[in-house]
Amino acid sequence: MIEDNDFITSCEVPGPSKENIRAILLYKSMVSSNDIVVDIGCGTGGITVEFAKKAKKVISIDKNPEAIKLTKKNLEKFNIKNVELIENDGLTGLNNIENIDIAIVGGSGNQLDEILKKVDSKLNSNGRIFITAILLDTKLEAIDYLKNLGYNPKIVEVNISNGRVLDRGVMMISENPIGIISAKKR
Ligand code: SAH
């Protein structure tokens, strides 16, 4: 795993997704070297970099030009070559993509419903969808939208605390809870 501090960051762009969240996504997705992955809302590129090391190809979309620039810097830093970057909103960015094996939605603004519909129309059988959500509303919406598309969605709420080792003992410091909503195409 790459540590959070190893990524180049910017105050204008959120991310990277925290190390333990990246680890859970990598494991749950069972990403392999045949997979085409789409990272919608790639931010700093934390998830893009991790998946690109295991997948055939990652296509990363972000509407914020700064996020695309930053993801590019991180791809260079980690010497990753199998990523295509699309500077656009998720919905438009998905238009030219076919055959998705794994879709990760890390940012969707108010487009989540439409993005999931479009992802579904391009998702291969056995394809997997993951949404990482901070807002309670997004977690519930993601479940609802996936149900409407005929999926059987799951949600796990990830509450992680990291230990800070001090002279007088170990202090645990909690991260924001993140919801991971997932579904698999049958
Ligand atoms: N997983 C990323 C962090 C994602 S932050 C990492 O590891 O670094 C969420 C990102 O989603 C932001 O960069 C934001 O610009 C982007 N975003 C939000 N709504 C979007 C949309 N509708 N289309 C494309 N990108 C979007």
PDB file of C-alpha atoms in Angstrom, residues 47-183:
ATOM      1  CA  ILE A  47      -7.647   5.247  -5.995  1.00  0.00           C
ATOM      2  CA  THR A  48      -6.557   5.594  -9.617  1.00  0.00           C
ATOM      3  CA  VAL A  49      -2.921   4.872  -8.754  1.00  0.00           C
ATOM      4  CA  GLU A  50      -3.712   1.834  -6.602  1.00  0.00           C
ATOM      5  CA  PHE A  51      -6.067   0.278  -9.164  1.00  0.00           C
ATOM      6  CA  ALA A  52      -3.786   1.014 -12.101  1.00  0.00           C
ATOM      7  CA  LYS A  53      -1.091  -1.122 -10.484  1.00  0.00           C
ATOM      8  CA  LYS A  54      -3.420  -4.145 -10.635  1.00  0.00           C
ATOM      9  CA  ALA A  55      -5.817  -3.516 -13.538  1.00  0.00           C
ATOM     10  CA  LYS A  56      -5.413  -3.651 -17.299  1.00  0.00           C
ATOM     11  CA  LYS A  57      -6.414  -0.025 -17.631  1.00  0.00           C
ATOM     12  CA  VAL A  58      -7.966   2.752 -15.552  1.00  0.00           C
ATOM     13  CA  ILE A  59      -9.998   5.583 -17.048  1.00  0.00           C
ATOM     14  CA  SER A  60     -10.201   8.465 -14.580  1.00  0.00           C
ATOM     15  CA  ILE A  61     -12.670  11.315 -14.831  1.00  0.00           C
ATOM     16  CA  ASP A  62     -12.862  14.556 -12.871  1.00  0.00           C
ATOM     17  CA  LYS A  63     -14.670  17.803 -13.608  1.00  0.00           C
ATOM     18  CA  ASN A  64     -12.035  19.843 -11.776  1.00  0.00           C
ATOM     19  CA  PRO A  65      -9.024  20.618 -14.010  1.00  0.00           C
ATOM     20  CA  GLU A  66      -6.831  20.839 -10.878  1.00  0.00           C
ATOM     21  CA  ALA A  67      -7.766  17.267  -9.966  1.00  0.00           C
ATOM     22  CA  ILE A  68      -6.761  16.034 -13.423  1.00  0.00           C
ATOM     23  CA  LYS A  69      -3.412  17.880 -13.177  1.00  0.00           C
ATOM     24  CA  LEU A  70      -2.790  16.477  -9.711  1.00  0.00           C
ATOM     25  CA  THR A  71      -3.722  12.918 -10.692  1.00  0.00           C
ATOM     26  CA  LYS A  72      -1.295  13.251 -13.613  1.00  0.00           C
ATOM     27  CA  LYS A  73       1.486  14.294 -11.217  1.00  0.00           C
ATOM     28  CA  ASN A  74       0.823  11.293  -9.008  1.00  0.00           C
ATOM     29  CA  LEU A  75       0.787   8.969 -12.017  1.00  0.00           C
ATOM     30  CA  GLU A  76       4.212  10.312 -12.958  1.00  0.00           C
ATOM     31  CA  LYS A  77       5.471  10.003  -9.392  1.00  0.00           C
ATOM     32  CA  PHE A  78       4.484   6.343  -9.213  1.00  0.00           C
ATOM     33  CA  ASN A  79       5.485   5.648 -12.831  1.00  0.00           C
ATOM     34  CA  ILE A  80       2.013   4.503 -13.897  1.00  0.00           C
ATOM     35  CA  LYS A  81       1.307   4.366 -17.635  1.00  0.00           C
ATOM     36  CA  ASN A  82      -2.016   2.549 -18.066  1.00  0.00           C
ATOM     37  CA  VAL A  83      -4.350   5.434 -17.150  1.00  0.00           C
ATOM     38  CA  GLU A  84      -6.458   7.630 -19.420  1.00  0.00           C
ATOM     39  CA  LEU A  85      -7.515  10.961 -17.920  1.00  0.00           C
ATOM     40  CA  ILE A  86     -10.758  12.688 -18.877  1.00  0.00           C
ATOM     41  CA  GLU A  87     -11.408  16.238 -17.724  1.00  0.00           C
ATOM     42  CA  ASN A  88     -15.186  16.409 -17.701  1.00  0.00           C
ATOM     43  CA  ASP A  89     -18.194  15.745 -15.519  1.00  0.00           C
ATOM     44  CA  GLY A  90     -18.805  12.076 -14.844  1.00  0.00           C
ATOM     45  CA  LEU A  91     -21.878  11.794 -17.010  1.00  0.00           C
ATOM     46  CA  THR A  92     -20.298  13.251 -20.147  1.00  0.00           C
ATOM     47  CA  GLY A  93     -16.958  11.562 -19.470  1.00  0.00           C
ATOM     48  CA  LEU A  94     -18.616   8.137 -19.493  1.00  0.00           C
ATOM     49  CA  ASN A  95     -20.047   8.639 -22.994  1.00  0.00           C
ATOM     50  CA  ASN A  96     -17.063   7.284 -24.913  1.00  0.00           C
ATOM     51  CA  ILE A  97     -16.344   4.399 -22.560  1.00  0.00           C
ATOM     52  CA  GLU A  98     -17.591   0.867 -23.196  1.00  0.00           C
ATOM     53  CA  ASN A  99     -17.040  -2.376 -21.326  1.00  0.00           C
ATOM     54  CA  ILE A 100     -16.496  -1.423 -17.724  1.00  0.00           C
ATOM     55  CA  ASP A 101     -15.466  -4.157 -15.276  1.00  0.00           C
ATOM     56  CA  ILE A 102     -15.165  -2.023 -12.147  1.00  0.00           C
ATOM     57  CA  ALA A 103     -16.645   1.449 -11.588  1.00  0.00           C
ATOM     58  CA  ILE A 104     -15.681   3.510  -8.569  1.00  0.00           C
ATOM     59  CA  VAL A 105     -17.605   6.678  -7.853  1.00  0.00           C
ATOM     60  CA  GLY A 106     -15.714   8.967  -5.482  1.00  0.00           C
ATOM     61  CA  GLY A 107     -17.502  12.177  -6.491  1.00  0.00           C
ATOM     62  CA  SER A 108     -20.712  12.742  -8.382  1.00  0.00           C
ATOM     63  CA  GLY A 109     -22.223  16.080  -7.329  1.00  0.00           C
ATOM     64  CA  ASN A 110     -25.905  15.876  -8.155  1.00  0.00           C
ATOM     65  CA  GLN A 111     -25.339  13.396 -11.013  1.00  0.00           C
ATOM     66  CA  LEU A 112     -25.227  10.163  -9.018  1.00  0.00           C
ATOM     67  CA  ASP A 113     -28.502   8.736 -10.344  1.00  0.00           C
ATOM     68  CA  GLU A 114     -27.617   9.417 -13.988  1.00  0.00           C
ATOM     69  CA  ILE A 115     -24.012   8.277 -13.541  1.00  0.00           C
ATOM     70  CA  LEU A 116     -25.127   4.948 -12.090  1.00  0.00           C
ATOM     71  CA  LYS A 117     -27.610   4.448 -14.951  1.00  0.00           C
ATOM     72  CA  LYS A 118     -24.867   5.070 -17.493  1.00  0.00           C
ATOM     73  CA  VAL A 119     -22.366   2.870 -15.658  1.00  0.00           C
ATOM     74  CA  ASP A 120     -24.956   0.084 -15.532  1.00  0.00           C
ATOM     75  CA  SER A 121     -25.522   0.284 -19.294  1.00  0.00           C
ATOM     76  CA  LYS A 122     -21.795  -0.259 -19.906  1.00  0.00           C
ATOM     77  CA  LEU A 123     -20.983  -2.690 -17.111  1.00  0.00           C
ATOM     78  CA  ASN A 124     -19.923  -6.212 -18.135  1.00  0.00           C
ATOM     79  CA  SER A 125     -21.528  -9.190 -16.435  1.00  0.00           C
ATOM     80  CA  ASN A 126     -19.794  -9.784 -13.102  1.00  0.00           C
ATOM     81  CA  GLY A 127     -18.956  -6.060 -13.167  1.00  0.00           C
ATOM     82  CA  ARG A 128     -18.700  -4.307  -9.829  1.00  0.00           C
ATOM     83  CA  ILE A 129     -19.773  -0.828  -8.712  1.00  0.00           C
ATOM     84  CA  PHE A 130     -18.391   0.948  -5.636  1.00  0.00           C
ATOM     85  CA  ILE A 131     -19.477   4.312  -4.308  1.00  0.00           C
ATOM     86  CA  THR A 132     -17.529   5.938  -1.498  1.00  0.00           C
ATOM     87  CA  ALA A 133     -19.688   8.421   0.365  1.00  0.00           C
ATOM     88  CA  ILE A 134     -19.196  10.846   3.228  1.00  0.00           C
ATOM     89  CA  LEU A 135     -22.706  12.295   3.345  1.00  0.00           C
ATOM     90  CA  LEU A 136     -25.459  10.209   4.878  1.00  0.00           C
ATOM     91  CA  ASP A 137     -27.710  11.421   2.055  1.00  0.00           C
ATOM     92  CA  THR A 138     -25.329  10.094  -0.610  1.00  0.00           C
ATOM     93  CA  LYS A 139     -25.169   6.710   1.121  1.00  0.00           C
ATOM     94  CA  LEU A 140     -28.960   6.375   1.109  1.00  0.00           C
ATOM     95  CA  GLU A 141     -29.315   7.703  -2.434  1.00  0.00           C
ATOM     96  CA  ALA A 142     -26.686   5.275  -3.725  1.00  0.00           C
ATOM     97  CA  ILE A 143     -28.561   2.336  -2.195  1.00  0.00           C
ATOM     98  CA  ASP A 144     -31.853   3.560  -3.584  1.00  0.00           C
ATOM     99  CA  TYR A 145     -30.555   4.166  -7.109  1.00  0.00           C
ATOM    100  CA  LEU A 146     -28.841   0.774  -7.249  1.00  0.00           C
ATOM    101  CA  LYS A 147     -32.013  -0.958  -6.073  1.00  0.00           C
ATOM    102  CA  ASN A 148     -33.983   0.827  -8.791  1.00  0.00           C
ATOM    103  CA  LEU A 149     -31.519  -0.510 -11.352  1.00  0.00           C
ATOM    104  CA  GLY A 150     -32.192  -4.054 -10.145  1.00  0.00           C
ATOM    105  CA  TYR A 151     -29.065  -4.543  -8.051  1.00  0.00           C
ATOM    106  CA  ASN A 152     -28.839  -5.989  -4.586  1.00  0.00           C
ATOM    107  CA  PRO A 153     -26.620  -3.309  -3.006  1.00  0.00           C
ATOM    108  CA  LYS A 154     -24.536  -3.635   0.129  1.00  0.00           C
ATOM    109  CA  ILE A 155     -23.221  -0.939   2.405  1.00  0.00           C
ATOM    110  CA  VAL A 156     -20.390  -1.035   4.877  1.00  0.00           C
ATOM    111  CA  GLU A 157     -19.647   1.918   7.116  1.00  0.00           C
ATOM    112  CA  VAL A 158     -15.930   2.141   7.744  1.00  0.00           C
ATOM    113  CA  ASN A 159     -14.893   3.709  11.036  1.00  0.00           C
ATOM    114  CA  ILE A 160     -11.146   3.701  11.405  1.00  0.00           C
ATOM    115  CA  SER A 161      -8.931   5.038  14.153  1.00  0.00           C
ATOM    116  CA  ASN A 162      -5.208   5.388  13.800  1.00  0.00           C
ATOM    117  CA  GLY A 163      -2.906   5.124  16.782  1.00  0.00           C
ATOM    118  CA  ARG A 164      -0.516   7.927  17.606  1.00  0.00           C
ATOM    119  CA  VAL A 165       2.274   6.490  19.709  1.00  0.00           C
ATOM    120  CA  LEU A 166       3.244   8.995  22.392  1.00  0.00           C
ATOM    121  CA  ASP A 167       5.751   8.767  25.238  1.00  0.00           C
ATOM    122  CA  ARG A 168       2.956   8.326  27.770  1.00  0.00           C
ATOM    123  CA  GLY A 169       0.880   5.850  25.764  1.00  0.00           C
ATOM    124  CA  VAL A 170      -1.023   5.404  22.510  1.00  0.00           C
ATOM    125  CA  MET A 171      -3.754   7.840  21.513  1.00  0.00           C
ATOM    126  CA  MET A 172      -6.321   6.676  18.965  1.00  0.00           C
ATOM    127  CA  ILE A 173      -7.466   9.320  16.469  1.00  0.00           C
ATOM    128  CA  SER A 174     -10.566   8.612  14.408  1.00  0.00           C
ATOM    129  CA  GLU A 175     -11.084   9.329  10.726  1.00  0.00           C
ATOM    130  CA  ASN A 176     -14.416  10.432   9.237  1.00  0.00           C
ATOM    131  CA  PRO A 177     -16.733   7.457   8.740  1.00  0.00           C
ATOM    132  CA  ILE A 178     -16.909   6.516   5.067  1.00  0.00           C
ATOM    133  CA  GLY A 179     -19.709   4.482   3.536  1.00  0.00           C
ATOM    134  CA  ILE A 180     -18.759   2.004   0.837  1.00  0.00           C
ATOM    135  CA  ILE A 181     -21.826   1.053  -1.170  1.00  0.00           C
ATOM    136  CA  SER A 182     -21.261  -1.807  -3.555  1.00  0.00           C
ATOM    137  CA  ALA A 183     -23.111  -3.933  -6.057  1.00  0.00           C
TER     138      ALA A 183
END
